[in-house]
């Protein structure tokens, strides 16, 4: 099997890559990385990603890291497989790229902080910082107002078709929609419908199956 994804399935970044592979109906090997004992900071993993972060990715002799770079490689290289995740039109590609940047630069920092405080900390027996939660709930609400305006214009962020711009949100949405923050999404009908659509995709269900112990 030529394609390998290195990392634990509970990682949103690993889930992002796996979901892309599932959308493309591609076979791959999931190589576990035990982050609790620091395997991501040691050889052999550190040779695949010198920053010691998951995931790392291999396709034959190609080695990549950074999940969003990996998903773009998959979408371009295997364009003829499974779901078409990239628009063909240059203008539509540009719009998709804008929302990919919004996800990476604006949505993910807020979603990651909320996910860590509300979901991860309780799992680890740590105390949630209510001040951090309140600050980021406010930021998320303002950001979702922008999303609501965008999604009034089109079914998905990049237009009328599901693309990487939407897929990249799925891991954070999965965690946040299972928490009290769900009310912020539910209060915005177009955002709520968009979330439901993304999380109901068969490829996402297959991704979650791999997350089960």
PDB file of C-alpha atoms in Angstrom:
ATOM      1  CA  UNK A   1       0.000   0.000   0.000  1.00  0.00           C
ATOM      2  CA  UNK A   2       1.647   3.192  -1.206  1.00  0.00           C
ATOM      3  CA  UNK A   3      -0.173   5.772   0.958  1.00  0.00           C
ATOM      4  CA  UNK A   4       0.562   6.003   4.671  1.00  0.00           C
ATOM      5  CA  UNK A   5      -0.860   8.412   7.258  1.00  0.00           C
ATOM      6  CA  UNK A   6       1.080   8.640  10.511  1.00  0.00           C
ATOM      7  CA  UNK A   7      -0.769   9.834  13.609  1.00  0.00           C
ATOM      8  CA  UNK A   8      -3.582   9.097  16.097  1.00  0.00           C
ATOM      9  CA  UNK A   9      -7.155   9.315  14.825  1.00  0.00           C
ATOM     10  CA  UNK A  10      -8.251  11.568  17.694  1.00  0.00           C
ATOM     11  CA  UNK A  11      -6.124  14.353  16.181  1.00  0.00           C
ATOM     12  CA  UNK A  12      -8.238  16.791  14.126  1.00  0.00           C
ATOM     13  CA  UNK A  13      -5.362  17.225  11.669  1.00  0.00           C
ATOM     14  CA  UNK A  14      -5.130  13.461  11.113  1.00  0.00           C
ATOM     15  CA  UNK A  15      -8.920  13.265  10.726  1.00  0.00           C
ATOM     16  CA  UNK A  16      -8.748  16.007   8.080  1.00  0.00           C
ATOM     17  CA  UNK A  17      -6.361  13.944   5.954  1.00  0.00           C
ATOM     18  CA  UNK A  18      -8.218  10.670   6.475  1.00  0.00           C
ATOM     19  CA  UNK A  19     -11.543  12.283   5.532  1.00  0.00           C
ATOM     20  CA  UNK A  20      -9.984  13.475   2.268  1.00  0.00           C
ATOM     21  CA  UNK A  21      -8.714   9.981   1.493  1.00  0.00           C
ATOM     22  CA  UNK A  22     -12.163   8.558   2.265  1.00  0.00           C
ATOM     23  CA  UNK A  23     -13.817  11.118  -0.038  1.00  0.00           C
ATOM     24  CA  UNK A  24     -11.435   9.901  -2.739  1.00  0.00           C
ATOM     25  CA  UNK A  25     -12.057   6.190  -2.036  1.00  0.00           C
ATOM     26  CA  UNK A  26      -8.325   5.637  -1.711  1.00  0.00           C
ATOM     27  CA  UNK A  27      -6.686   2.785   0.184  1.00  0.00           C
ATOM     28  CA  UNK A  28      -4.127   3.762   2.794  1.00  0.00           C
ATOM     29  CA  UNK A  29      -2.336   2.515   5.875  1.00  0.00           C
ATOM     30  CA  UNK A  30      -2.907   4.302   9.165  1.00  0.00           C
ATOM     31  CA  UNK A  31       0.321   4.160  11.173  1.00  0.00           C
ATOM     32  CA  UNK A  32      -0.281   4.812  14.890  1.00  0.00           C
ATOM     33  CA  UNK A  33       1.888   7.351  16.709  1.00  0.00           C
ATOM     34  CA  UNK A  34       1.816   7.280  20.501  1.00  0.00           C
ATOM     35  CA  UNK A  35       1.910  10.959  21.432  1.00  0.00           C
ATOM     36  CA  UNK A  36       1.444  10.259  25.145  1.00  0.00           C
ATOM     37  CA  UNK A  37       4.957   8.837  25.333  1.00  0.00           C
ATOM     38  CA  UNK A  38       6.347  11.399  22.897  1.00  0.00           C
ATOM     39  CA  UNK A  39       6.860   9.228  19.820  1.00  0.00           C
ATOM     40  CA  UNK A  40       6.041  12.245  17.624  1.00  0.00           C
ATOM     41  CA  UNK A  41       9.174  13.972  18.919  1.00  0.00           C
ATOM     42  CA  UNK A  42      11.524  11.043  18.244  1.00  0.00           C
ATOM     43  CA  UNK A  43      12.816   8.941  15.376  1.00  0.00           C
ATOM     44  CA  UNK A  44      11.522   7.569  13.114  1.00  0.00           C
ATOM     45  CA  UNK A  45       8.625  10.062  13.108  1.00  0.00           C
ATOM     46  CA  UNK A  46      10.801  13.176  13.402  1.00  0.00           C
ATOM     47  CA  UNK A  47      12.394  12.275  10.047  1.00  0.00           C
ATOM     48  CA  UNK A  48       8.943  12.548   8.451  1.00  0.00           C
ATOM     49  CA  UNK A  49       7.993  15.810  10.180  1.00  0.00           C
ATOM     50  CA  UNK A  50      10.885  17.791  11.678  1.00  0.00           C
ATOM     51  CA  UNK A  51       8.388  19.868  13.698  1.00  0.00           C
ATOM     52  CA  UNK A  52       7.243  16.788  15.581  1.00  0.00           C
ATOM     53  CA  UNK A  53       3.537  17.285  14.862  1.00  0.00           C
ATOM     54  CA  UNK A  54       0.980  14.906  13.404  1.00  0.00           C
ATOM     55  CA  UNK A  55       0.164  13.935  10.780  1.00  0.00           C
ATOM     56  CA  UNK A  56       2.962  12.846   8.522  1.00  0.00           C
ATOM     57  CA  UNK A  57       2.099  11.465   5.112  1.00  0.00           C
ATOM     58  CA  UNK A  58       3.765   9.216   2.571  1.00  0.00           C
ATOM     59  CA  UNK A  59       2.726   8.432  -0.978  1.00  0.00           C
ATOM     60  CA  UNK A  60       5.442   6.247  -2.449  1.00  0.00           C
ATOM     61  CA  UNK A  61       8.667   8.245  -2.213  1.00  0.00           C
ATOM     62  CA  UNK A  62       6.841  11.532  -1.450  1.00  0.00           C
ATOM     63  CA  UNK A  63       6.825  12.618   2.184  1.00  0.00           C
ATOM     64  CA  UNK A  64       4.624  15.496   3.390  1.00  0.00           C
ATOM     65  CA  UNK A  65       3.466  17.171   6.589  1.00  0.00           C
ATOM     66  CA  UNK A  66       0.903  19.911   7.379  1.00  0.00           C
ATOM     67  CA  UNK A  67      -2.597  18.510   6.977  1.00  0.00           C
ATOM     68  CA  UNK A  68      -3.978  21.160   4.624  1.00  0.00           C
ATOM     69  CA  UNK A  69      -1.018  20.785   2.258  1.00  0.00           C
ATOM     70  CA  UNK A  70      -1.623  17.027   2.296  1.00  0.00           C
ATOM     71  CA  UNK A  71      -5.329  17.357   1.493  1.00  0.00           C
ATOM     72  CA  UNK A  72      -4.544  19.634  -1.447  1.00  0.00           C
ATOM     73  CA  UNK A  73      -1.977  17.155  -2.756  1.00  0.00           C
ATOM     74  CA  UNK A  74      -4.536  14.342  -2.533  1.00  0.00           C
ATOM     75  CA  UNK A  75      -7.273  16.405  -4.208  1.00  0.00           C
ATOM     76  CA  UNK A  76      -4.998  17.437  -7.103  1.00  0.00           C
ATOM     77  CA  UNK A  77      -3.175  14.134  -7.601  1.00  0.00           C
ATOM     78  CA  UNK A  78      -6.271  11.955  -7.397  1.00  0.00           C
ATOM     79  CA  UNK A  79      -8.681  14.381  -9.063  1.00  0.00           C
ATOM     80  CA  UNK A  80     -10.212  11.541 -11.112  1.00  0.00           C
ATOM     81  CA  UNK A  81     -11.038   9.470  -8.016  1.00  0.00           C
ATOM     82  CA  UNK A  82     -14.099   9.687  -5.774  1.00  0.00           C
ATOM     83  CA  UNK A  83     -15.475  13.116  -4.878  1.00  0.00           C
ATOM     84  CA  UNK A  84     -14.242  16.109  -6.867  1.00  0.00           C
ATOM     85  CA  UNK A  85     -12.969  18.386  -4.081  1.00  0.00           C
ATOM     86  CA  UNK A  86     -11.584  21.209  -6.229  1.00  0.00           C
ATOM     87  CA  UNK A  87     -13.446  23.524  -8.651  1.00  0.00           C
ATOM     88  CA  UNK A  88     -12.268  23.573 -12.260  1.00  0.00           C
ATOM     89  CA  UNK A  89     -13.058  27.241 -12.784  1.00  0.00           C
ATOM     90  CA  UNK A  90     -10.217  29.615 -11.703  1.00  0.00           C
ATOM     91  CA  UNK A  91     -12.615  32.107 -10.095  1.00  0.00           C
ATOM     92  CA  UNK A  92     -14.352  29.361  -8.114  1.00  0.00           C
ATOM     93  CA  UNK A  93     -10.941  28.004  -7.135  1.00  0.00           C
ATOM     94  CA  UNK A  94     -10.014  31.447  -5.838  1.00  0.00           C
ATOM     95  CA  UNK A  95     -13.198  31.673  -3.743  1.00  0.00           C
ATOM     96  CA  UNK A  96     -12.558  28.213  -2.327  1.00  0.00           C
ATOM     97  CA  UNK A  97      -8.992  29.257  -1.490  1.00  0.00           C
ATOM     98  CA  UNK A  98     -10.273  32.314   0.384  1.00  0.00           C
ATOM     99  CA  UNK A  99     -12.439  30.128   2.632  1.00  0.00           C
ATOM    100  CA  UNK A 100      -9.654  27.620   3.117  1.00  0.00           C
ATOM    101  CA  UNK A 101      -7.608  30.528   4.485  1.00  0.00           C
ATOM    102  CA  UNK A 102     -10.524  31.651   6.670  1.00  0.00           C
ATOM    103  CA  UNK A 103     -10.723  28.154   8.137  1.00  0.00           C
ATOM    104  CA  UNK A 104      -6.992  27.966   8.831  1.00  0.00           C
ATOM    105  CA  UNK A 105      -6.452  31.545  10.048  1.00  0.00           C
ATOM    106  CA  UNK A 106      -9.738  32.419  11.786  1.00  0.00           C
ATOM    107  CA  UNK A 107     -11.936  29.374  12.469  1.00  0.00           C
ATOM    108  CA  UNK A 108      -9.348  26.809  13.521  1.00  0.00           C
ATOM    109  CA  UNK A 109      -7.579  28.907  16.205  1.00  0.00           C
ATOM    110  CA  UNK A 110     -10.914  29.570  17.929  1.00  0.00           C
ATOM    111  CA  UNK A 111     -12.252  26.049  17.406  1.00  0.00           C
ATOM    112  CA  UNK A 112      -9.040  24.477  18.674  1.00  0.00           C
ATOM    113  CA  UNK A 113      -9.059  26.540  21.879  1.00  0.00           C
ATOM    114  CA  UNK A 114     -12.714  25.738  22.570  1.00  0.00           C
ATOM    115  CA  UNK A 115     -12.230  22.062  21.748  1.00  0.00           C
ATOM    116  CA  UNK A 116      -9.264  21.838  24.082  1.00  0.00           C
ATOM    117  CA  UNK A 117     -11.061  23.544  26.963  1.00  0.00           C
ATOM    118  CA  UNK A 118     -14.483  21.918  26.588  1.00  0.00           C
ATOM    119  CA  UNK A 119     -13.690  18.481  25.157  1.00  0.00           C
ATOM    120  CA  UNK A 120     -10.051  17.528  25.718  1.00  0.00           C
ATOM    121  CA  UNK A 121      -9.432  18.919  29.212  1.00  0.00           C
ATOM    122  CA  UNK A 122     -12.357  17.018  30.805  1.00  0.00           C
ATOM    123  CA  UNK A 123     -11.137  13.812  29.121  1.00  0.00           C
ATOM    124  CA  UNK A 124      -7.708  14.346  30.686  1.00  0.00           C
ATOM    125  CA  UNK A 125      -9.108  15.246  34.112  1.00  0.00           C
ATOM    126  CA  UNK A 126      -8.026  18.868  33.764  1.00  0.00           C
ATOM    127  CA  UNK A 127     -10.046  21.926  34.775  1.00  0.00           C
ATOM    128  CA  UNK A 128     -11.699  23.972  32.024  1.00  0.00           C
ATOM    129  CA  UNK A 129     -10.769  27.664  31.987  1.00  0.00           C
ATOM    130  CA  UNK A 130     -14.177  29.358  31.865  1.00  0.00           C
ATOM    131  CA  UNK A 131     -12.657  32.731  30.952  1.00  0.00           C
ATOM    132  CA  UNK A 132     -10.954  31.276  27.867  1.00  0.00           C
ATOM    133  CA  UNK A 133     -14.217  29.570  26.897  1.00  0.00           C
ATOM    134  CA  UNK A 134     -16.245  32.779  27.259  1.00  0.00           C
ATOM    135  CA  UNK A 135     -13.723  34.829  25.271  1.00  0.00           C
ATOM    136  CA  UNK A 136     -13.654  32.342  22.406  1.00  0.00           C
ATOM    137  CA  UNK A 137     -17.413  31.761  22.409  1.00  0.00           C
ATOM    138  CA  UNK A 138     -17.785  35.480  21.741  1.00  0.00           C
ATOM    139  CA  UNK A 139     -15.206  35.326  18.941  1.00  0.00           C
ATOM    140  CA  UNK A 140     -16.867  32.259  17.451  1.00  0.00           C
ATOM    141  CA  UNK A 141     -20.283  33.917  17.474  1.00  0.00           C
ATOM    142  CA  UNK A 142     -18.975  36.896  15.510  1.00  0.00           C
ATOM    143  CA  UNK A 143     -17.183  34.625  13.058  1.00  0.00           C
ATOM    144  CA  UNK A 144     -20.276  32.479  12.529  1.00  0.00           C
ATOM    145  CA  UNK A 145     -22.246  35.626  11.676  1.00  0.00           C
ATOM    146  CA  UNK A 146     -19.905  36.021   8.698  1.00  0.00           C
ATOM    147  CA  UNK A 147     -20.373  32.341   7.807  1.00  0.00           C
ATOM    148  CA  UNK A 148     -24.160  32.745   8.009  1.00  0.00           C
ATOM    149  CA  UNK A 149     -24.016  35.632   5.522  1.00  0.00           C
ATOM    150  CA  UNK A 150     -21.835  33.610   3.176  1.00  0.00           C
ATOM    151  CA  UNK A 151     -24.002  30.486   3.412  1.00  0.00           C
ATOM    152  CA  UNK A 152     -27.122  32.474   2.569  1.00  0.00           C
ATOM    153  CA  UNK A 153     -25.513  32.980  -0.847  1.00  0.00           C
ATOM    154  CA  UNK A 154     -24.421  29.394  -1.546  1.00  0.00           C
ATOM    155  CA  UNK A 155     -24.901  25.905  -0.122  1.00  0.00           C
ATOM    156  CA  UNK A 156     -21.199  25.532   0.647  1.00  0.00           C
ATOM    157  CA  UNK A 157     -18.417  27.988   1.419  1.00  0.00           C
ATOM    158  CA  UNK A 158     -16.823  27.727  -2.016  1.00  0.00           C
ATOM    159  CA  UNK A 159     -20.085  27.675  -3.973  1.00  0.00           C
ATOM    160  CA  UNK A 160     -22.737  25.064  -4.719  1.00  0.00           C
ATOM    161  CA  UNK A 161     -20.371  22.080  -4.469  1.00  0.00           C
ATOM    162  CA  UNK A 162     -18.645  20.512  -1.461  1.00  0.00           C
ATOM    163  CA  UNK A 163     -14.911  21.287  -1.554  1.00  0.00           C
ATOM    164  CA  UNK A 164     -11.818  21.194   0.637  1.00  0.00           C
ATOM    165  CA  UNK A 165     -12.933  24.519   2.149  1.00  0.00           C
ATOM    166  CA  UNK A 166     -15.833  22.686   3.796  1.00  0.00           C
ATOM    167  CA  UNK A 167     -14.016  19.431   4.501  1.00  0.00           C
ATOM    168  CA  UNK A 168     -11.255  21.193   6.438  1.00  0.00           C
ATOM    169  CA  UNK A 169     -13.841  22.291   9.024  1.00  0.00           C
ATOM    170  CA  UNK A 170     -15.171  18.791   9.706  1.00  0.00           C
ATOM    171  CA  UNK A 171     -12.890  17.689  12.586  1.00  0.00           C
ATOM    172  CA  UNK A 172     -13.452  20.832  14.661  1.00  0.00           C
ATOM    173  CA  UNK A 173     -17.155  20.829  13.851  1.00  0.00           C
ATOM    174  CA  UNK A 174     -17.376  17.232  15.015  1.00  0.00           C
ATOM    175  CA  UNK A 175     -15.945  18.088  18.428  1.00  0.00           C
ATOM    176  CA  UNK A 176     -17.750  21.415  18.854  1.00  0.00           C
ATOM    177  CA  UNK A 177     -21.169  20.111  17.796  1.00  0.00           C
ATOM    178  CA  UNK A 178     -20.930  17.566  20.592  1.00  0.00           C
ATOM    179  CA  UNK A 179     -20.455  20.322  23.174  1.00  0.00           C
ATOM    180  CA  UNK A 180     -22.400  23.248  24.617  1.00  0.00           C
ATOM    181  CA  UNK A 181     -21.016  25.450  21.825  1.00  0.00           C
ATOM    182  CA  UNK A 182     -23.474  23.698  19.478  1.00  0.00           C
ATOM    183  CA  UNK A 183     -26.044  26.377  20.401  1.00  0.00           C
ATOM    184  CA  UNK A 184     -23.943  28.989  18.557  1.00  0.00           C
ATOM    185  CA  UNK A 185     -24.228  26.948  15.352  1.00  0.00           C
ATOM    186  CA  UNK A 186     -27.890  26.070  15.860  1.00  0.00           C
ATOM    187  CA  UNK A 187     -28.792  29.761  16.271  1.00  0.00           C
ATOM    188  CA  UNK A 188     -27.751  30.388  12.671  1.00  0.00           C
ATOM    189  CA  UNK A 189     -29.946  28.328  10.304  1.00  0.00           C
ATOM    190  CA  UNK A 190     -27.682  28.328   7.263  1.00  0.00           C
ATOM    191  CA  UNK A 191     -24.619  27.485   9.356  1.00  0.00           C
ATOM    192  CA  UNK A 192     -26.582  24.748  11.126  1.00  0.00           C
ATOM    193  CA  UNK A 193     -27.702  23.192   7.834  1.00  0.00           C
ATOM    194  CA  UNK A 194     -24.138  23.372   6.492  1.00  0.00           C
ATOM    195  CA  UNK A 195     -22.759  21.620   9.592  1.00  0.00           C
ATOM    196  CA  UNK A 196     -25.372  18.874   9.366  1.00  0.00           C
ATOM    197  CA  UNK A 197     -24.575  18.338   5.692  1.00  0.00           C
ATOM    198  CA  UNK A 198     -20.822  18.040   6.252  1.00  0.00           C
ATOM    199  CA  UNK A 199     -21.066  15.724   9.254  1.00  0.00           C
ATOM    200  CA  UNK A 200     -23.608  13.461   7.518  1.00  0.00           C
ATOM    201  CA  UNK A 201     -21.323  12.676   4.579  1.00  0.00           C
ATOM    202  CA  UNK A 202     -20.547   8.955   4.179  1.00  0.00           C
ATOM    203  CA  UNK A 203     -16.802   9.662   4.011  1.00  0.00           C
ATOM    204  CA  UNK A 204     -16.983  11.422   7.382  1.00  0.00           C
ATOM    205  CA  UNK A 205     -18.865   8.482   8.912  1.00  0.00           C
ATOM    206  CA  UNK A 206     -16.119   6.172   7.610  1.00  0.00           C
ATOM    207  CA  UNK A 207     -13.509   8.478   9.137  1.00  0.00           C
ATOM    208  CA  UNK A 208     -15.215   8.284  12.526  1.00  0.00           C
ATOM    209  CA  UNK A 209     -15.339   4.486  12.279  1.00  0.00           C
ATOM    210  CA  UNK A 210     -11.538   4.495  12.278  1.00  0.00           C
ATOM    211  CA  UNK A 211     -11.585   6.645  15.425  1.00  0.00           C
ATOM    212  CA  UNK A 212     -13.357   3.972  17.457  1.00  0.00           C
ATOM    213  CA  UNK A 213     -11.140   1.976  19.812  1.00  0.00           C
TER     214      UNK A 213
END
